[in-house]
PDB file of C-alpha atoms in Angstrom:
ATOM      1  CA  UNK A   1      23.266 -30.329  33.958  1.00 68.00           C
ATOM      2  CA  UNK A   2      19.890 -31.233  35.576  1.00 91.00           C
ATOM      3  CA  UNK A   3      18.725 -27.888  34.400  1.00 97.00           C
ATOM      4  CA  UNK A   4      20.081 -28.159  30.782  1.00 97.00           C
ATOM      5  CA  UNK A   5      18.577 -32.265  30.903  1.00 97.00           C
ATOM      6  CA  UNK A   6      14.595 -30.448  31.837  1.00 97.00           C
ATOM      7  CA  UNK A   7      15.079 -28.370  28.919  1.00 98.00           C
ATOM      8  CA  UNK A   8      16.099 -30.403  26.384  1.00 97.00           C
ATOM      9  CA  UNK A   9      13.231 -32.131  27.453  1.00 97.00           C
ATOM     10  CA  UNK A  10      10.681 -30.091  27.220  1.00 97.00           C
ATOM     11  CA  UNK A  11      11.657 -28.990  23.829  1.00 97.00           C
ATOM     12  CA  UNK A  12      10.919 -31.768  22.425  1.00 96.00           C
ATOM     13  CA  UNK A  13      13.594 -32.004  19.979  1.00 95.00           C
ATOM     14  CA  UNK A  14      13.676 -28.533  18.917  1.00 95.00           C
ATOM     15  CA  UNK A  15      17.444 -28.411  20.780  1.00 96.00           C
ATOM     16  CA  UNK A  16      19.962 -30.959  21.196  1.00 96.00           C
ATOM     17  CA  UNK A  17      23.590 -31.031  22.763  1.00 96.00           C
ATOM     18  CA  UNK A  18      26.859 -31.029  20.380  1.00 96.00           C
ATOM     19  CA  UNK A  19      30.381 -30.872  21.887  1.00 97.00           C
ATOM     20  CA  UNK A  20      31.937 -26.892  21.676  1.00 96.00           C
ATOM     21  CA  UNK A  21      33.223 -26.681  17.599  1.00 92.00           C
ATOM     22  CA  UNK A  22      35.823 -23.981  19.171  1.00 89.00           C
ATOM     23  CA  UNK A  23      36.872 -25.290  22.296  1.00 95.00           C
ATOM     24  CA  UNK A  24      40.349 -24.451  22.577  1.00 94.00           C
ATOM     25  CA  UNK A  25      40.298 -25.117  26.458  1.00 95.00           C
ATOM     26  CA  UNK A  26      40.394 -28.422  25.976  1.00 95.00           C
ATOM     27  CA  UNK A  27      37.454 -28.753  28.686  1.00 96.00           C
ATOM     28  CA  UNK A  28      35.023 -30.702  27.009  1.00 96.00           C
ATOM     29  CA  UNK A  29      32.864 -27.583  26.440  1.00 97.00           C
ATOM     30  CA  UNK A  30      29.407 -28.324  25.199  1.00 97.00           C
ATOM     31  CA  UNK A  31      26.560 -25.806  22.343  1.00 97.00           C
ATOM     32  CA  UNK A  32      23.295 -26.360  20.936  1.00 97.00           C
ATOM     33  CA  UNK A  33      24.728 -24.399  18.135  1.00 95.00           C
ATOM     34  CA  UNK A  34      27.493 -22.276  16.592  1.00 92.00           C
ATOM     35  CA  UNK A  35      25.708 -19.161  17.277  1.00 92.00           C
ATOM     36  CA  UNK A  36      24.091 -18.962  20.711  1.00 94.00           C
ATOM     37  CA  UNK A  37      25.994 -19.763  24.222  1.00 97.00           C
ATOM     38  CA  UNK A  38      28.029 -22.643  25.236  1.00 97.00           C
ATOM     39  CA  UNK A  39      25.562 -24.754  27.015  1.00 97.00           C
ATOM     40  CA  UNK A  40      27.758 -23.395  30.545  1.00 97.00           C
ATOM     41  CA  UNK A  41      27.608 -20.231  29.795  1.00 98.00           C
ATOM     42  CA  UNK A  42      23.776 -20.517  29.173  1.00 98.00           C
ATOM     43  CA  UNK A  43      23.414 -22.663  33.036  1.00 98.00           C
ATOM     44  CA  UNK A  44      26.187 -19.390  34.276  1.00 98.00           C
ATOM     45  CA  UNK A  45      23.177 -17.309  32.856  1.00 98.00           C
ATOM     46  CA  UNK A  46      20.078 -19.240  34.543  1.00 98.00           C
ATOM     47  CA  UNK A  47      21.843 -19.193  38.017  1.00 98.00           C
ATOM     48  CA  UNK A  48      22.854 -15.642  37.951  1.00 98.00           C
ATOM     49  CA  UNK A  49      19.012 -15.004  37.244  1.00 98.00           C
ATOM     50  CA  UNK A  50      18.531 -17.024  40.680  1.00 98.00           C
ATOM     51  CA  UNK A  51      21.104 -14.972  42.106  1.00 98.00           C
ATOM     52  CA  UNK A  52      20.281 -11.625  41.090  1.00 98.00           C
ATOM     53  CA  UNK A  53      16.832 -12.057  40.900  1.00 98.00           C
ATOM     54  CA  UNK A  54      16.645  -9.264  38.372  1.00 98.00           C
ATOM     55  CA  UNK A  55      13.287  -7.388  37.796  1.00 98.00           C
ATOM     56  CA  UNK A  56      14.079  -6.417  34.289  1.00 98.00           C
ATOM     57  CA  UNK A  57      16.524  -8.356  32.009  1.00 98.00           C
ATOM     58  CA  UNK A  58      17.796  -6.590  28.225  1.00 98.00           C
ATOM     59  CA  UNK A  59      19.102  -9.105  25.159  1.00 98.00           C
ATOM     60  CA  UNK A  60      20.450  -8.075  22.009  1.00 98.00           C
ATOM     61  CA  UNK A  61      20.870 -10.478  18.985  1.00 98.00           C
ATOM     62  CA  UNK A  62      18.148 -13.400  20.137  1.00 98.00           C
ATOM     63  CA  UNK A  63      19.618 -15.627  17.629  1.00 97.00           C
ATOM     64  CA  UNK A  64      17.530 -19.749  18.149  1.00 96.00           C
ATOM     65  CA  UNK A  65      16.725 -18.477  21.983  1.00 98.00           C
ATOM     66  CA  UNK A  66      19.353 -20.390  24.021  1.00 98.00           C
ATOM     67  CA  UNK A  67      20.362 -17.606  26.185  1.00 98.00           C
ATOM     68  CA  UNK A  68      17.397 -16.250  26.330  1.00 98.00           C
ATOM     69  CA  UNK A  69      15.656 -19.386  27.392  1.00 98.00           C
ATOM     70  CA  UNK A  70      18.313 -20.245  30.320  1.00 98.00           C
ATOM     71  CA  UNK A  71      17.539 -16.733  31.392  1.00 98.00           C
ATOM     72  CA  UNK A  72      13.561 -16.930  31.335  1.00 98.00           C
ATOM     73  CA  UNK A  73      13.693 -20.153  33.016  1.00 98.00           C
ATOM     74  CA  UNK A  74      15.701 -18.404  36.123  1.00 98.00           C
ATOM     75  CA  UNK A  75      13.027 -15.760  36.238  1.00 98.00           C
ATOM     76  CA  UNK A  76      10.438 -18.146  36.039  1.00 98.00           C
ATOM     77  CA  UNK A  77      11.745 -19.591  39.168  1.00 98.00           C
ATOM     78  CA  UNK A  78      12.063 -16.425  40.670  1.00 98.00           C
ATOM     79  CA  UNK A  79       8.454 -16.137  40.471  1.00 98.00           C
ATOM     80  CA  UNK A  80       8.877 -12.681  38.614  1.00 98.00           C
ATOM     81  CA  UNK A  81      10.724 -10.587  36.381  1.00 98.00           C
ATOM     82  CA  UNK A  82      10.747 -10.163  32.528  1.00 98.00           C
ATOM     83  CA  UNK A  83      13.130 -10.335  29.570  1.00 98.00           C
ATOM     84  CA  UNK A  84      13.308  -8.532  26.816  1.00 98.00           C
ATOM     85  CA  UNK A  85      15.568  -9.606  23.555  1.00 98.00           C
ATOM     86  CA  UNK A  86      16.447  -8.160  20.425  1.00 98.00           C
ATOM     87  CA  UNK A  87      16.256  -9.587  17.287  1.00 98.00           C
ATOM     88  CA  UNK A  88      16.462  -7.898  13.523  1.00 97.00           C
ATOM     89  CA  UNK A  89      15.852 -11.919  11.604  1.00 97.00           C
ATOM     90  CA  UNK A  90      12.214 -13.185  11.703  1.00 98.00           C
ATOM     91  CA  UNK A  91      13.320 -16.682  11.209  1.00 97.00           C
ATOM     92  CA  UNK A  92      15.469 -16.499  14.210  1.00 97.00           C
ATOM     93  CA  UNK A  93      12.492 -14.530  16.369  1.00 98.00           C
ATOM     94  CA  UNK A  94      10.141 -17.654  15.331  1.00 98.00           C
ATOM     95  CA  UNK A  95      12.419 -20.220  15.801  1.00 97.00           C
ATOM     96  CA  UNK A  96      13.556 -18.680  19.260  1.00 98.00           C
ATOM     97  CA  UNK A  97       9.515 -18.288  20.296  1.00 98.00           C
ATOM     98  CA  UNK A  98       8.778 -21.659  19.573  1.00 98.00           C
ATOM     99  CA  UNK A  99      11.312 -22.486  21.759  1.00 98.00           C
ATOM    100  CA  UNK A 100      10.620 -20.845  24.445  1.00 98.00           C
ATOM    101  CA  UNK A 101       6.569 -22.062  24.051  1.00 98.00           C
ATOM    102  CA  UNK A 102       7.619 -25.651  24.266  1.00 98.00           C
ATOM    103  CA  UNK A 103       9.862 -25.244  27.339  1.00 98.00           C
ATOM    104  CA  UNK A 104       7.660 -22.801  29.077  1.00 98.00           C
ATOM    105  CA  UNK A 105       8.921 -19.715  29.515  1.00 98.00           C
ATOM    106  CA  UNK A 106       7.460 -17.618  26.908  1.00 98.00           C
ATOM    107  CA  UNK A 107       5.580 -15.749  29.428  1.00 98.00           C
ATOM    108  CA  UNK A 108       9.053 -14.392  31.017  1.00 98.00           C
ATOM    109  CA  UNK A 109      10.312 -13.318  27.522  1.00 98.00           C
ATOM    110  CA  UNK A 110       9.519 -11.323  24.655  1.00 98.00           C
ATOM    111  CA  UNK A 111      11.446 -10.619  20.836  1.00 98.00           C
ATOM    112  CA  UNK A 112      11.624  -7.271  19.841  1.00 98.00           C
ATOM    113  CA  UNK A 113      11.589  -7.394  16.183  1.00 98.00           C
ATOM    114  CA  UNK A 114      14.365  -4.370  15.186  1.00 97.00           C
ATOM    115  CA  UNK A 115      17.716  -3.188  14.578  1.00 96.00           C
ATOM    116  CA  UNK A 116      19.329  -3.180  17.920  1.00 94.00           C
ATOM    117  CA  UNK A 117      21.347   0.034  16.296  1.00 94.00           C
ATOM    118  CA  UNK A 118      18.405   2.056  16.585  1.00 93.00           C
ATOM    119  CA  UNK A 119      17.029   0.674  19.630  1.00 95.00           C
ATOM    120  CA  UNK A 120      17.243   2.748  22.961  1.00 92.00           C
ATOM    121  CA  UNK A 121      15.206   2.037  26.074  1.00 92.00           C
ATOM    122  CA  UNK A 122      13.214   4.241  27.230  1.00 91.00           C
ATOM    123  CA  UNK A 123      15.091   6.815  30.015  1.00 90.00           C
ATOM    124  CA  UNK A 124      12.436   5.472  32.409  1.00 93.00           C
ATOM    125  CA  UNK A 125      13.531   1.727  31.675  1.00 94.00           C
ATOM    126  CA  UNK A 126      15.773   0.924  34.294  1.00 97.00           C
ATOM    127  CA  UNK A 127      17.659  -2.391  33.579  1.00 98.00           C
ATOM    128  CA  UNK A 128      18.867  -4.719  36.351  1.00 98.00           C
ATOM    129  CA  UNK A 129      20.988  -7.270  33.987  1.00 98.00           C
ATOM    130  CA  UNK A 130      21.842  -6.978  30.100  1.00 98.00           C
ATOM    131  CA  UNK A 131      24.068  -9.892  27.764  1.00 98.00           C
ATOM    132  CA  UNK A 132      24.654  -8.299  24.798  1.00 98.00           C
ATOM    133  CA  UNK A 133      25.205 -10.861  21.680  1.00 98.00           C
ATOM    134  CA  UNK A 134      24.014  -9.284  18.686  1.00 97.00           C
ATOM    135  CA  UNK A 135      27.101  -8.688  15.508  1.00 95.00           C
ATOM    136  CA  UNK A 136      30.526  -8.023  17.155  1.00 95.00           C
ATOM    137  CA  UNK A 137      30.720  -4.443  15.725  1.00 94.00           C
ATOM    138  CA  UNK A 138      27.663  -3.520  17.382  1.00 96.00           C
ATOM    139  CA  UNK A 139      28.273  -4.186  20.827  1.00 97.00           C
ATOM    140  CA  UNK A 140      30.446  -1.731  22.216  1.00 98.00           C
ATOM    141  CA  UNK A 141      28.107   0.610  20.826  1.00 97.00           C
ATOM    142  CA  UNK A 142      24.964  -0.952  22.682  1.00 98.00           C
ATOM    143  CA  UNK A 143      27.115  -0.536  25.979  1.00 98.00           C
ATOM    144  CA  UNK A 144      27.361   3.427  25.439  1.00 98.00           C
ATOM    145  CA  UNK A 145      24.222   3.308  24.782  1.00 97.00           C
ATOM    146  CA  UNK A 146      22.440   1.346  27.024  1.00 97.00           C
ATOM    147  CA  UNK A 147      24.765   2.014  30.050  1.00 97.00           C
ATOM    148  CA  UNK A 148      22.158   5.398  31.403  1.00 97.00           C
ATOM    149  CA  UNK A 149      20.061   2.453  31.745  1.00 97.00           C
ATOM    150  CA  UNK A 150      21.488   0.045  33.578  1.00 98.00           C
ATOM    151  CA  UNK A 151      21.196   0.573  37.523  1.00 98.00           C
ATOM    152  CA  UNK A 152      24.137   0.884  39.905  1.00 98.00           C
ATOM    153  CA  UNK A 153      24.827  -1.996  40.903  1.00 98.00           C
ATOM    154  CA  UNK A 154      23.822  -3.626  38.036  1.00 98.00           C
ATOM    155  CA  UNK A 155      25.487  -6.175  35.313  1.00 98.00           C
ATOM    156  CA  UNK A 156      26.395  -6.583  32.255  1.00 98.00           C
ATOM    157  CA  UNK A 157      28.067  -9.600  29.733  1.00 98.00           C
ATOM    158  CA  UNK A 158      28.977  -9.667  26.605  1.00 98.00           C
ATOM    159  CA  UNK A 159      29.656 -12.585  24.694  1.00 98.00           C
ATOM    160  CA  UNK A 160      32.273 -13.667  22.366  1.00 97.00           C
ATOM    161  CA  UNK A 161      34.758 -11.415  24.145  1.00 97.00           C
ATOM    162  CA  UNK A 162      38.207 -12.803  24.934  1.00 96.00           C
ATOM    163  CA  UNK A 163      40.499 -10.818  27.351  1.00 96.00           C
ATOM    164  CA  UNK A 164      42.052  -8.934  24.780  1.00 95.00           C
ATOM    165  CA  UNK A 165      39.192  -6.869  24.247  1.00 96.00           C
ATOM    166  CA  UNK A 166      39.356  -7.464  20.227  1.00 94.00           C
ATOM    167  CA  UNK A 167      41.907  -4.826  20.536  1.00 95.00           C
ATOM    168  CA  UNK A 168      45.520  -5.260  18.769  1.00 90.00           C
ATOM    169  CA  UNK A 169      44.313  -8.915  16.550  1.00 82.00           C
ATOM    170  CA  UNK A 170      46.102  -9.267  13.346  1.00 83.00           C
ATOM    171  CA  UNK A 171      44.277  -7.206  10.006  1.00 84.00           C
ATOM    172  CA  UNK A 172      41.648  -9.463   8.698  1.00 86.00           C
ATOM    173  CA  UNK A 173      42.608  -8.896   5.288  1.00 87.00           C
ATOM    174  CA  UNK A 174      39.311  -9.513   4.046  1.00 86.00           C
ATOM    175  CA  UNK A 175      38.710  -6.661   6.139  1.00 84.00           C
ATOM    176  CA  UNK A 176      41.615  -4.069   6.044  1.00 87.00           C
ATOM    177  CA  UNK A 177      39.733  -1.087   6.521  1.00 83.00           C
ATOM    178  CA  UNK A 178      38.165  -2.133   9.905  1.00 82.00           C
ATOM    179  CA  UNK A 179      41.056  -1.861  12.314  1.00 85.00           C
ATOM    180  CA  UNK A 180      40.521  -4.509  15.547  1.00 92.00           C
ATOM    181  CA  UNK A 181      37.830  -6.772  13.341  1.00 90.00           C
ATOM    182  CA  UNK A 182      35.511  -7.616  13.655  1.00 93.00           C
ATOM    183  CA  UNK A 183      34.966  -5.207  17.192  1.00 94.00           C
ATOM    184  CA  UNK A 184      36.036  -2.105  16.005  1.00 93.00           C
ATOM    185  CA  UNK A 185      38.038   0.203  18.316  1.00 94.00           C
ATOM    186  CA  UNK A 186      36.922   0.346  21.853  1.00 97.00           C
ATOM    187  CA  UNK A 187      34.692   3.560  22.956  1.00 97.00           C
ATOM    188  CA  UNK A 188      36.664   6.084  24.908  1.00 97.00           C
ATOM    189  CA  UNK A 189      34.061   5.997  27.020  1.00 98.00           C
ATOM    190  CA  UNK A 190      34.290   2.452  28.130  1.00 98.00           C
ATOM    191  CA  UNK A 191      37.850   2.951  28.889  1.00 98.00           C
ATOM    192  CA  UNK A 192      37.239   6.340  30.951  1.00 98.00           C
ATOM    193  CA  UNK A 193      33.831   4.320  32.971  1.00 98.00           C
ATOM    194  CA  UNK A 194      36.205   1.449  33.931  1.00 98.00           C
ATOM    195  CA  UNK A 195      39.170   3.933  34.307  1.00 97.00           C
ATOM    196  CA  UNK A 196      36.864   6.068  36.441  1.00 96.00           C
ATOM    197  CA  UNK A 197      35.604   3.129  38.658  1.00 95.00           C
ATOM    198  CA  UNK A 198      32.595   3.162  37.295  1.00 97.00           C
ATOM    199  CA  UNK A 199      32.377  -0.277  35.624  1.00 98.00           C
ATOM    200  CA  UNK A 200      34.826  -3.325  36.953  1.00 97.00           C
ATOM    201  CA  UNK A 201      35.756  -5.778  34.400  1.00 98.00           C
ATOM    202  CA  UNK A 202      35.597  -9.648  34.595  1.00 97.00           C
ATOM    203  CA  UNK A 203      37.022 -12.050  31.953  1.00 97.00           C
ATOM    204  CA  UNK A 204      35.408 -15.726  31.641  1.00 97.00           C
ATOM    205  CA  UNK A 205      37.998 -18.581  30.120  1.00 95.00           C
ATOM    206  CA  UNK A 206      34.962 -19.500  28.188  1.00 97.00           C
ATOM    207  CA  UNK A 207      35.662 -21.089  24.217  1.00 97.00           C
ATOM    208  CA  UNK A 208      33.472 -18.514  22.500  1.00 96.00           C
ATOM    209  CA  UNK A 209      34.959 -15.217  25.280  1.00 97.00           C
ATOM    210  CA  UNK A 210      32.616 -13.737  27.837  1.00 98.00           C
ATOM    211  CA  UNK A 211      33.409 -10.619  29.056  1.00 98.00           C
ATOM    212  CA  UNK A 212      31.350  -9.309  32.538  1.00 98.00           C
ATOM    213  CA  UNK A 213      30.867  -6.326  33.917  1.00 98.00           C
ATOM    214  CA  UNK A 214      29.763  -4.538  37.129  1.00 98.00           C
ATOM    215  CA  UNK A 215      28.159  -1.131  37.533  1.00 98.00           C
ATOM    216  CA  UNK A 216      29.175   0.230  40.936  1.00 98.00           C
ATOM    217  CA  UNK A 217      26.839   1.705  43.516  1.00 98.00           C
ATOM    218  CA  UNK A 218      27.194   4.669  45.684  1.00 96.00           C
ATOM    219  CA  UNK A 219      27.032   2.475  48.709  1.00 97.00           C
ATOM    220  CA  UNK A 220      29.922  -0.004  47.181  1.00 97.00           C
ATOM    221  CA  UNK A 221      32.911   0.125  49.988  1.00 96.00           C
ATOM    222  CA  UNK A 222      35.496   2.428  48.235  1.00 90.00           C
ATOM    223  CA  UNK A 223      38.936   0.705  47.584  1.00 85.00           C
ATOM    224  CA  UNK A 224      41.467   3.597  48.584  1.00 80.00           C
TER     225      UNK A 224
END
């Protein structure tokens, strides 16, 4: 908490803790909001950044900056690194860079104002860590998309994702013609990478879901 205490801090009001409004673990779960990450998830985040020690972080859907912020902070204490986060709502891009300004750690991360849908890093941008949060339909997506990108040996979460995988829920019958809403069927290629060995799965008993997962290296011991 000492981490989550400096921040709240620093922000001067801007964030303040709430228990988890969906915390069906019964673990006294704590948010700053019903959007962003459960304040442990967002402290999971900072000390994987001290862990890691990533060179070059990737965000989708910025949202108020919570994630983001845990993150920065971790790189900031790394001494190096930078963060990069997605963002299609101006409100939420100013909100989330005030944020970060009061706390300090707007030099560690920057909003990209556009549609993460049409987003795609350049093949040169080599990403050591991405946490993809943006609208539940559009996530599996960013992982086919993104995964070129991401180095062996690299990471990547994604949030809101229980260990079902959205896959087999009841029909939302507000939405009946989205089979699996709101995640939409998972990519064949997702299944084949993890099939394959090429991404490992890890499932989080987090409130909101948090899904992890590794990209092997080439120098990984091989589990025959």
């Amino acid at each position: 908490m000492k981490i989550t205490s400096e921040l709240v801090q620093k922000s001067g009001g801007l964030i303040a803790l709430h228990p988890e409004v969906n915390d069906w673990t019964g673990k006294k779960f704590m948010m700053f909001d019903d959007g962003g990450v459960e304040l442990e998830v967002g402290e999971f985040l900072y000390g994987l950044m001290r862990v890691l020690k990533p060179d070059r972080v990737l965000e989708t859907g910025t949202y108020t900056g919570i994630s983001a912020m845990y993150m920065a902070q971790g790189l900031k204490d790394n001494g190096f690194g930078s963060l990069s986060t997605i963002e299609i709502d101006l409100t939420h891009k100013a909100r989330a860079e005030e944020l970060w300004k009061r706390v300090g750690v707007d030099d560690f991360a920057t909003c990209i104002h556009t549609d993460a849908r049409g987003y795609r890093p350049h093949e040169d941008d080599m990403i050591d860590f991405m946490f993809l949060d943006s609208e539940p339909e559009m996530r599996f997506d960013e992982l086919v998309r993104f995964f070129p990108n991401l180095k062996p040996g690299g990471y990547v979460f994604i949030h809101d994702l229980h260990r079902h995988m959205g896959q087999g829920q009841p029909v939302n019958p507000d939405h009946p013609e989205i089979p699996n809403w709101p995640w939409g069927e998972l990519p064949k290629q997702i299944k084949d990478w993890v099939k394959d060995g090429d991404l490992r799965p890890m499932h989080f008993p987090t409130p909101r879901g948090l899904l992890g997962l590794y990209k092997t290296h080439p120098s990984d011991y091989r589990w025959v």
